[in-house]
Short mmCIF file of C-alpha atoms in Angstrom, two decimals:
data_model
loop_
_atom_site.label_atom_id
_atom_site.label_comp_id
_atom_site.label_asym_id
_atom_site.label_seq_id
_atom_site.Cartn_x
_atom_site.Cartn_y
_atom_site.Cartn_z
CA GLN A 1 -4.70 22.94 -2.64
CA PRO A 2 -6.70 24.51 0.19
CA ARG A 3 -5.61 23.82 3.75
CA MET A 4 -8.14 22.35 6.15
CA MET A 5 -8.18 22.23 9.92
CA PRO A 6 -8.46 18.68 11.37
CA ASP A 7 -12.10 19.24 12.41
CA ASP A 8 -13.04 20.51 8.93
CA THR A 9 -12.20 17.56 6.72
CA ILE A 10 -14.25 18.37 3.64
CA MET A 11 -12.80 17.31 0.30
CA VAL A 12 -15.01 19.12 -2.17
CA THR A 13 -12.28 19.20 -4.79
CA ASP A 14 -12.06 15.40 -4.73
CA VAL A 15 -15.70 14.62 -5.47
CA ARG A 16 -15.95 11.49 -7.63
CA ILE A 17 -19.04 10.73 -9.67
CA LYS A 18 -19.68 7.04 -10.31
CA ARG A 19 -22.25 6.30 -12.98
CA THR A 20 -24.17 3.03 -12.91
CA ILE A 21 -27.32 3.47 -14.99
CA ARG A 22 -27.64 6.02 -17.78
CA ASP A 23 -30.84 7.21 -19.35
CA TYR A 24 -30.63 9.34 -22.46
CA ALA A 25 -33.23 11.36 -24.29
CA ARG A 26 -32.61 13.14 -27.59
CA ASP A 27 -34.08 16.55 -28.20
CA VAL A 28 -34.88 18.04 -31.61
CA LYS A 29 -31.42 19.59 -31.96
CA GLY A 30 -29.73 16.21 -31.65
CA GLU A 31 -28.25 17.09 -28.26
CA THR A 32 -28.18 14.35 -25.66
CA LEU A 33 -29.67 15.04 -22.27
CA PHE A 34 -27.86 12.94 -19.68
CA VAL A 35 -29.63 11.96 -16.50
CA ASP A 36 -28.00 9.43 -14.21
CA PHE A 37 -30.67 7.76 -12.10
CA GLY A 38 -30.05 5.46 -9.15
CA GLU A 39 -31.78 2.17 -8.46
CA ASN A 40 -34.66 3.94 -6.67
CA GLY A 41 -35.44 6.17 -9.68
CA SER A 42 -34.23 9.33 -7.94
CA PRO A 43 -31.09 11.29 -8.93
CA THR A 44 -29.09 9.23 -6.41
CA THR A 45 -28.51 5.60 -5.54
CA ALA A 46 -29.70 4.05 -2.29
CA ASP A 47 -26.09 3.83 -1.04
CA GLY A 48 -25.54 7.59 -1.39
CA LYS A 49 -23.38 7.88 -4.50
CA ALA A 50 -23.71 11.31 -6.09
CA LYS A 51 -25.27 11.52 -9.54
CA GLU A 52 -25.36 14.22 -12.20
CA ALA A 53 -27.73 15.60 -14.79
CA GLY A 54 -26.75 17.70 -17.77
CA THR A 55 -26.49 17.87 -21.54
CA TYR A 56 -23.99 16.58 -24.07
CA SER A 57 -23.53 17.93 -27.59
CA ASP A 58 -21.08 16.18 -29.91
CA ASP A 59 -19.86 14.15 -26.91
CA ARG A 60 -19.00 17.33 -24.97
CA LYS A 61 -20.71 18.65 -21.86
CA ILE A 62 -22.70 21.84 -22.47
CA GLY A 63 -24.87 24.04 -20.31
CA GLU A 64 -25.59 23.65 -16.63
CA TRP A 65 -24.74 20.38 -14.89
CA THR A 66 -26.14 19.51 -11.49
CA GLY A 67 -25.06 16.78 -9.05
CA TYR A 68 -27.12 15.35 -6.20
CA HIS A 69 -26.51 13.95 -2.72
CA SER A 70 -28.19 10.72 -1.59
CA ASN A 71 -30.92 12.75 0.13
CA GLY A 72 -31.79 14.41 -3.19
CA HIS A 73 -30.33 17.80 -2.30
CA VAL A 74 -28.06 19.46 -4.86
CA SER A 75 -24.38 18.70 -4.26
CA HIS A 76 -22.84 20.83 -7.01
CA GLN A 77 -23.62 22.94 -10.04
CA HIS A 78 -21.36 24.05 -12.82
CA THR A 79 -21.57 25.16 -16.45
CA PHE A 80 -19.82 23.92 -19.57
CA VAL A 81 -19.36 25.55 -22.97
CA ASN A 82 -18.20 23.11 -25.67
CA GLY A 83 -16.85 20.77 -22.98
CA ILE A 84 -14.95 23.50 -21.14
CA HIS A 85 -15.76 24.24 -17.52
CA VAL A 86 -16.72 27.97 -17.39
CA GLY A 87 -18.42 30.37 -15.00
CA LEU A 88 -19.49 29.81 -11.44
CA GLU A 89 -19.06 26.43 -9.73
CA THR A 90 -20.70 25.78 -6.36
CA PHE A 91 -20.68 22.79 -3.99
CA TRP A 92 -23.08 22.21 -1.06
CA ASP A 93 -23.18 19.64 1.75
CA GLU A 94 -26.13 17.27 2.34
CA ASN A 95 -27.91 19.92 4.42
CA GLY A 96 -27.68 22.64 1.78
CA GLN A 97 -24.75 24.49 3.37
CA ARG A 98 -22.52 26.02 0.70
CA LEU A 99 -18.99 24.52 0.89
CA LEU A 100 -17.14 25.91 -2.12
CA GLU A 101 -17.62 28.59 -4.72
CA THR A 102 -15.21 29.43 -7.52
CA THR A 103 -15.26 30.79 -11.06
CA TYR A 104 -13.67 29.49 -14.26
CA ASN A 105 -12.69 31.61 -17.27
CA SER A 106 -13.41 30.78 -20.93
CA GLU A 107 -10.31 28.53 -21.01
CA GLY A 108 -11.54 26.45 -18.05
CA LYS A 109 -9.05 27.89 -15.55
CA GLU A 110 -9.93 29.26 -12.12
CA ASP A 111 -10.18 33.02 -12.33
CA GLY A 112 -11.46 35.19 -9.50
CA VAL A 113 -12.11 34.30 -5.87
CA ARG A 114 -12.43 30.75 -4.50
CA ILE A 115 -14.14 30.55 -1.12
CA ILE A 116 -14.38 27.41 1.02
CA TRP A 117 -16.75 27.20 3.99
CA ASN A 118 -17.12 24.59 6.73
CA SER A 119 -20.46 22.90 7.41
CA LYS A 120 -21.28 25.63 9.98
CA GLY A 121 -20.99 28.38 7.36
CA GLN A 122 -17.65 29.76 8.53
CA ILE A 123 -15.16 30.69 5.83
CA LEU A 124 -12.08 28.44 5.90
CA SER A 125 -10.23 30.00 2.98
CA ARG A 126 -10.53 32.81 0.47
CA ASN A 127 -8.07 32.55 -2.42
CA HIS A 128 -7.69 34.74 -5.47
CA PHE A 129 -6.85 33.26 -8.88
CA SER A 130 -5.81 34.66 -12.22
CA ASN A 131 -5.93 32.35 -15.24
CA GLY A 132 -5.54 29.19 -13.12
CA GLU A 133 -2.78 30.46 -10.81
CA GLN A 134 -3.11 31.73 -7.25
CA TRP A 135 -2.63 35.48 -7.42
CA GLY A 136 -2.97 38.27 -4.89
CA LEU A 137 -4.33 37.93 -1.38
CA GLN A 138 -4.66 34.41 0.07
CA GLU A 139 -6.51 34.07 3.40
CA TYR A 140 -7.10 31.09 5.71
CA PHE A 141 -9.33 30.90 8.78
CA TYR A 142 -9.87 28.70 11.83
CA SER A 143 -13.22 26.88 12.04
CA ASP A 144 -14.60 29.61 14.32
CA GLY A 145 -13.99 32.24 11.62
CA THR A 146 -10.87 33.89 13.07
CA LYS A 147 -8.03 34.41 10.61
CA SER A 148 -5.16 31.93 10.83
CA GLU A 149 -2.89 33.26 8.08
CA GLN A 150 -2.71 35.52 5.06
CA TYR A 151 -0.17 36.33 2.39
CA GLU A 152 0.06 37.59 -1.15
CA ILE A 153 1.27 35.73 -4.21
CA HIS A 154 2.52 37.47 -7.34
CA ASN A 155 4.12 35.66 -10.27
CA GLY A 156 4.10 32.44 -8.23
CA ILE A 157 6.11 33.95 -5.38
CA ILE A 158 4.82 34.54 -1.83
CA SER A 159 5.53 38.12 -0.84
CA ASP A 160 7.17 39.15 2.41
CA LYS A 161 3.73 40.21 3.70
CA TYR A 162 3.09 36.77 5.25
CA GLU A 163 1.11 36.96 8.50
CA LYS A 164 0.02 34.17 10.85
CA TRP A 165 -2.22 34.10 13.94
CA TYR A 166 -2.80 31.57 16.71
CA ALA A 167 -6.33 30.31 17.37
CA ASN A 168 -6.61 32.77 20.27
CA GLY A 169 -6.13 35.68 17.81
CA LYS A 170 -2.57 36.58 18.81
CA ARG A 171 0.02 37.00 16.06
CA ALA A 172 2.38 34.08 15.66
#
């Protein structure tokens, strides 16, 4: 779980999608296109609940799925293959600022680099994953972009290369 500074309280990994009205349309392949419209006919409800659009096949998510903020801007995008979360996943705030980017392998496990930004565009964390487990260099930053700590993880164990810095840049 990524660490957040008190002034950067984003919870992009805890996004909850609440569906109220569902509209379906069948295409010629028998796949179901899912679009979740709010009361005002836009991809969101008047009270700001995020909504999604994407495709189901045999009751499994397939292809690109897109979620929306109450102002209509994209909140997240991700891809599914036979119901498995694969490829790049990105989250944005209401103003279009990227907040999180990570990649999933063909088994639906994080694999590669996960980056989390604050609403000002500063990186808060950069974590490396291998098949769903943190692996390699893990970096955390203060909200102004200066590094707060870094360490390496191999086989689930933090190496002795742990380093920490105060907000003023001095080593702890």
